[in-house]
mmCIF file of C-alpha atoms and ligand atoms in Angstrom:
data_model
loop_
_atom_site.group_PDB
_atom_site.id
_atom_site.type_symbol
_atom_site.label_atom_id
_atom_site.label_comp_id
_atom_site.label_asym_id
_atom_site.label_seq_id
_atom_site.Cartn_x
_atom_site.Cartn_y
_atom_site.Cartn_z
ATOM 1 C CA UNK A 1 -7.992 157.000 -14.867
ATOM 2 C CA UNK A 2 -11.067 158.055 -17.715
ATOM 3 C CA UNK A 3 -13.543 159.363 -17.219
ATOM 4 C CA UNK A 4 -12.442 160.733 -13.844
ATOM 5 C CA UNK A 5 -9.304 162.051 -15.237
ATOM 6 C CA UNK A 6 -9.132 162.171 -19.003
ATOM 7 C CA UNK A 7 -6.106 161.041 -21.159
ATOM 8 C CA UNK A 8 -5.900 164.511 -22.285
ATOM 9 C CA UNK A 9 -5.903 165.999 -18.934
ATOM 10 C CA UNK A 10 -2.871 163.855 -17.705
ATOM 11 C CA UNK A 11 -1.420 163.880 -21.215
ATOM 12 C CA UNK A 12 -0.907 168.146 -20.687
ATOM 13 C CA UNK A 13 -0.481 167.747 -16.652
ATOM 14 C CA UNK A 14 2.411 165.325 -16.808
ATOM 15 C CA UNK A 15 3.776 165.857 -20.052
ATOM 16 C CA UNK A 16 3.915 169.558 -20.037
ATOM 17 C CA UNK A 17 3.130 171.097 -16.615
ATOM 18 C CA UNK A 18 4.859 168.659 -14.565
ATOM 19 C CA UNK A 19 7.794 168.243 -17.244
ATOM 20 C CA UNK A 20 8.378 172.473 -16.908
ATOM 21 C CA UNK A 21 8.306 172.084 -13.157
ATOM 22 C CA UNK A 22 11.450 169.474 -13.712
ATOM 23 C CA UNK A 23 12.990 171.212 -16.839
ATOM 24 C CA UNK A 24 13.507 174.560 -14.646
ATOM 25 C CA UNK A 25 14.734 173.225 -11.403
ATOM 26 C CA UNK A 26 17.243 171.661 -12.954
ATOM 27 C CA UNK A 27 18.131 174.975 -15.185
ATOM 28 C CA UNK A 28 17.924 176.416 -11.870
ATOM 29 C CA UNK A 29 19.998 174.643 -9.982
ATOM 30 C CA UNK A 30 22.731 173.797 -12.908
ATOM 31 C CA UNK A 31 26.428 174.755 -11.515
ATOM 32 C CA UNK A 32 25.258 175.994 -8.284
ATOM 33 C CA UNK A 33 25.644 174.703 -4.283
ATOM 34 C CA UNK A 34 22.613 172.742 -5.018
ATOM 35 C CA UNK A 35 23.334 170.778 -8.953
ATOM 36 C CA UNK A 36 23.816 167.568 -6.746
ATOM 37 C CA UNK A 37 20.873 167.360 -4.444
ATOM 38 C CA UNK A 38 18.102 165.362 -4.266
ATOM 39 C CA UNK A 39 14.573 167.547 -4.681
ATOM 40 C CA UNK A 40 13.594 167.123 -0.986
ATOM 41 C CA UNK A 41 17.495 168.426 0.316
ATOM 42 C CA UNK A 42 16.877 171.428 -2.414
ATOM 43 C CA UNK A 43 12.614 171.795 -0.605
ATOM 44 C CA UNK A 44 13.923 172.166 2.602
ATOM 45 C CA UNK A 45 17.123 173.927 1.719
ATOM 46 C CA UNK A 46 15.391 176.480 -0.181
ATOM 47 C CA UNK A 47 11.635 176.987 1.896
ATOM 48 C CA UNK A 48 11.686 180.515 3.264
ATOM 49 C CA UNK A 49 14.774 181.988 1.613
ATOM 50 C CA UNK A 50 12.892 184.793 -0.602
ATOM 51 C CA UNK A 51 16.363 184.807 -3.261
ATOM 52 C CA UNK A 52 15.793 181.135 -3.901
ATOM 53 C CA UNK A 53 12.294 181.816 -4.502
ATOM 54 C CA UNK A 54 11.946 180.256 -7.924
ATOM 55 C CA UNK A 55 14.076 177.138 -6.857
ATOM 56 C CA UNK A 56 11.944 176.142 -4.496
ATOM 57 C CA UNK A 57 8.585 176.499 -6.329
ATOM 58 C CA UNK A 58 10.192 174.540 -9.181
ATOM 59 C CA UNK A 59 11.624 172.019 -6.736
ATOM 60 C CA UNK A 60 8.412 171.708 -4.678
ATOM 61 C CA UNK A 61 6.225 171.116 -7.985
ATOM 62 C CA UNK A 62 8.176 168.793 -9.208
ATOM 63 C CA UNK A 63 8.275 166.599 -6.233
ATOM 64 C CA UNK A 64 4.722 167.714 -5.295
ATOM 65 C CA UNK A 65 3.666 166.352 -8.771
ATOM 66 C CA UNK A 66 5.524 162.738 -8.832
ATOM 67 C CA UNK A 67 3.920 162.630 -4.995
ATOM 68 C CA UNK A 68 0.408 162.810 -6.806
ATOM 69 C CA UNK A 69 0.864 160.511 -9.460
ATOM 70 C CA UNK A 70 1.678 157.694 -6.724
ATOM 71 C CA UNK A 71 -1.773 158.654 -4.860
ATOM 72 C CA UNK A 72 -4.247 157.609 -7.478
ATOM 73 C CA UNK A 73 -4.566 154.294 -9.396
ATOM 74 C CA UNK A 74 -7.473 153.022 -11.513
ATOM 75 C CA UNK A 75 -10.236 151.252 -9.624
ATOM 76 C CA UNK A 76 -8.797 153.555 -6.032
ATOM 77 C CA UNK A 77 -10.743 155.430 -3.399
ATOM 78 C CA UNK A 78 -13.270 154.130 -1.422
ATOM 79 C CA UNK A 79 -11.944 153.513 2.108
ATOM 80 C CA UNK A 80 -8.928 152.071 3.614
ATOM 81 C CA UNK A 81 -8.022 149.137 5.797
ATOM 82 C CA UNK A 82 -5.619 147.965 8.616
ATOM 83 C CA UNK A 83 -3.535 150.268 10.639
ATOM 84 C CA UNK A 84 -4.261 153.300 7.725
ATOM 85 C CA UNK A 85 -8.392 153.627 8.829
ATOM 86 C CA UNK A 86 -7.310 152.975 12.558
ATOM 87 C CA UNK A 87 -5.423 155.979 12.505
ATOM 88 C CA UNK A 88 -8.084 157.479 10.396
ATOM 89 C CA UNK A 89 -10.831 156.792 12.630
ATOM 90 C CA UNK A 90 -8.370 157.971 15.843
ATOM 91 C CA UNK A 91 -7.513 161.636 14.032
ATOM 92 C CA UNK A 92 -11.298 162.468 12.321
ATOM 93 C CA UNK A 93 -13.769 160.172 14.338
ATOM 94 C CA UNK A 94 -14.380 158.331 11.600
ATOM 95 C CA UNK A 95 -13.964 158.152 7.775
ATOM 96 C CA UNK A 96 -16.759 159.852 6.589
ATOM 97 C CA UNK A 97 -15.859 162.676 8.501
ATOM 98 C CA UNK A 98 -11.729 162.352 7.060
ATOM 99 C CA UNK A 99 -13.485 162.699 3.940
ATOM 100 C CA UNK A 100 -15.428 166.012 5.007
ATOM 101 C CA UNK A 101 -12.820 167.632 5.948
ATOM 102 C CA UNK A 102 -10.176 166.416 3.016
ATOM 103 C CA UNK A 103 -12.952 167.860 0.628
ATOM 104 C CA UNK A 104 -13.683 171.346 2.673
ATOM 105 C CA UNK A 105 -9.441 171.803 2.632
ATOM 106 C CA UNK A 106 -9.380 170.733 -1.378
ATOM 107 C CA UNK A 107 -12.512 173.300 -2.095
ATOM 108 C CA UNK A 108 -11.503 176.107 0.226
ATOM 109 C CA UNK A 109 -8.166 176.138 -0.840
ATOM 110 C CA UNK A 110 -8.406 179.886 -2.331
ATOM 111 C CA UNK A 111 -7.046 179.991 -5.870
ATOM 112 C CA UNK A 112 -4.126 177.586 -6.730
ATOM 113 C CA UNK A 113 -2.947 175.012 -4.087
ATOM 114 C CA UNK A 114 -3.029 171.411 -2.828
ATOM 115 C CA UNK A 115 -4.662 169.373 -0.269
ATOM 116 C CA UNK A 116 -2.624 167.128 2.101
ATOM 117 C CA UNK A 117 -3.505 163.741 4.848
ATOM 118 C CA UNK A 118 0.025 164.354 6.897
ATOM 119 C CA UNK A 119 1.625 162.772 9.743
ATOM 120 C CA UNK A 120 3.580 164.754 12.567
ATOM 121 C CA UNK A 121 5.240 161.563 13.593
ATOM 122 C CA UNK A 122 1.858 160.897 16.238
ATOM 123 C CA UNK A 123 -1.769 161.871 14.437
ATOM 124 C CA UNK A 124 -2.656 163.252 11.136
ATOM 125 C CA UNK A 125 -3.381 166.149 10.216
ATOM 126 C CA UNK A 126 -6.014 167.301 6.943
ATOM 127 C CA UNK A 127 -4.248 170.469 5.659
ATOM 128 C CA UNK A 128 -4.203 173.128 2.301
ATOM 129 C CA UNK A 129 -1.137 174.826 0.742
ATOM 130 C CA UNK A 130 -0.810 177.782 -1.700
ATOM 131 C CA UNK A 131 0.913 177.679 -4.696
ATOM 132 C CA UNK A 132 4.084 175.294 -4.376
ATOM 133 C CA UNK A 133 4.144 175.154 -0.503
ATOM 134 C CA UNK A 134 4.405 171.463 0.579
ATOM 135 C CA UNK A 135 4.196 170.062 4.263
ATOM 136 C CA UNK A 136 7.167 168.725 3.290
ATOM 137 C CA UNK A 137 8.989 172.226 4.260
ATOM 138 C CA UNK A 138 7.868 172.535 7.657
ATOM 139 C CA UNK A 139 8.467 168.626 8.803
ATOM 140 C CA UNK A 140 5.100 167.008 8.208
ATOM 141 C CA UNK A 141 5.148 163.843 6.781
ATOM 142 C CA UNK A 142 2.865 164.067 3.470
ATOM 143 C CA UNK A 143 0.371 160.872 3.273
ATOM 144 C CA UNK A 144 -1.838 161.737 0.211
ATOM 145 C CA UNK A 145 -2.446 165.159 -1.813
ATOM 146 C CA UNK A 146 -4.720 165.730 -4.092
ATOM 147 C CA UNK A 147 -3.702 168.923 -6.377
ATOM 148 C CA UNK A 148 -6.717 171.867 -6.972
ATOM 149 C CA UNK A 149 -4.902 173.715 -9.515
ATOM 150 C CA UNK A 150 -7.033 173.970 -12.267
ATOM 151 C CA UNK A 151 -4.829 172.558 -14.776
ATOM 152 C CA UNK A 152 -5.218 169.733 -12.826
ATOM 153 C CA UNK A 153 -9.146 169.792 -13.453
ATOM 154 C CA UNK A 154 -9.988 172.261 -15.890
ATOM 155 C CA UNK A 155 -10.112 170.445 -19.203
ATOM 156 C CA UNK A 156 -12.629 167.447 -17.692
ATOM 157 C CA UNK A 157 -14.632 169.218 -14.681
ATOM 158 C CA UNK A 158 -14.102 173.483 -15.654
ATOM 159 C CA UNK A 159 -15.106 175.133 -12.666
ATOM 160 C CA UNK A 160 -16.577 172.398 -10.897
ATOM 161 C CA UNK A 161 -13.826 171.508 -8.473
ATOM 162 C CA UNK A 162 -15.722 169.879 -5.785
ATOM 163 C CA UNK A 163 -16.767 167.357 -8.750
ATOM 164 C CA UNK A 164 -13.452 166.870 -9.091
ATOM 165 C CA UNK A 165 -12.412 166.018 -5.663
ATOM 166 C CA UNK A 166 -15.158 163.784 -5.167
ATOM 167 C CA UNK A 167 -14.362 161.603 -8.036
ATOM 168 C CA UNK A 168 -10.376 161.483 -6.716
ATOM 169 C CA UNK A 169 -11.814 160.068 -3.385
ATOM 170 C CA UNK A 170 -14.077 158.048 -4.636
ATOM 171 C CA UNK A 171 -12.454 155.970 -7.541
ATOM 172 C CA UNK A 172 -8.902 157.476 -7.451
ATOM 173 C CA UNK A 173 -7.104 157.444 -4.139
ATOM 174 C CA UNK A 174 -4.303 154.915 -4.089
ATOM 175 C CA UNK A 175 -4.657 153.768 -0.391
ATOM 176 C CA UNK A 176 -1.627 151.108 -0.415
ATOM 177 C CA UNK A 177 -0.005 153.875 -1.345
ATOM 178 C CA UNK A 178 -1.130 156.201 1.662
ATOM 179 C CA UNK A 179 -0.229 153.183 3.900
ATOM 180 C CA UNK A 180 3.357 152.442 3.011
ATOM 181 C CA UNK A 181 4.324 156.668 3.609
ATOM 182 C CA UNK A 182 2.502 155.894 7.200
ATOM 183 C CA UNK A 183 4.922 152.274 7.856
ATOM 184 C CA UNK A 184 7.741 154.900 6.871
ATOM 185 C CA UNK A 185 6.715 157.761 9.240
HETATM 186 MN MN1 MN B 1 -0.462 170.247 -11.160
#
């Protein structure tokens, strides 16, 4: 991913933010109702029940985080092909103007967050969470995301964010990978 993402960025993001995520759902979720479910049973279980709070952040992050990974590749962004930029050009007008309003959601997101491409099952949809939240919790299908925390940035861009975002689009973004969650919408 250097130098658009540094081996020390993804060596602290995955190895120890992403690991905690995993480490406490599981402590979480150890011996209760929930020890056996998969991540997105214990998301949409959990989203909106204020006593299972802290589950579903930690559940949420965790599959939030392994969702990111699979979005970028070396050598990505740039535009995509086939049905993907059809559906592109049908939702935004055209590419250029996908990637305008991917990089106002990603910069605007206020404090810690992520930016999401989703599908409602007809169009797609540019649009920011807080925190944890994930699309996945109110039945939009996630496409791409591209996560603005600032651990995700800090140590290679500081406060430069919209540097940040611009690099993921423009030599990060896995599209084969955008383009088999829209064959499984
Ligand atoms: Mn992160």
């Amino acid at each position: 991913m250097a130098p658009y993402l540094s081996s020390r960025t993804l060596s602290f993001h995955y190895g120890k933010h992403h690991r905690g995520y995993i480490d406490k759902v599981n402590e979480l979720v150890k011996g209760s109702d929930l020890a056996e479910s998969s991540l997105k049973e214990i998301i949409k279980t959990t989203a909106g029940d204020e006593k299972r709070l802290a589950i579903f952040n930690n559940a949420a992050q965790a599959w939030n985080h392994t969702f990111y990974w699979k979005c970028m590749r070396p050598k990505g962004g740039g535009a995509p092909s086939g049905e993907l930029e059809k559906k592109i050009t049908a939702a935004f007008g055209s590419f250029e103007n996908f990637e305008k309003e991917f990089t106002e959601a990603a910069t605007t997101q206020f404090g810690s967050g992520w930016a999401w491409l989703t599908s409602d099952g007809k169009s797609l949809k540019v649009v920011k969470t807080g925190n944890a939240f994930t699309p996945l919790a109110y039945g939009q299908t996630p496409l791409l995301t591209i996560d603005v925390w600032e651990h995700a940035y800090y140590l290679d861009y500081q406060n430069r964010r919209k540097d940040y975002i611009a690099a993921f689009l423009d030599h990060l973004v896995n599209w084969d990978f955008v383009a088999e969650n829209l064959a499984n919408v």
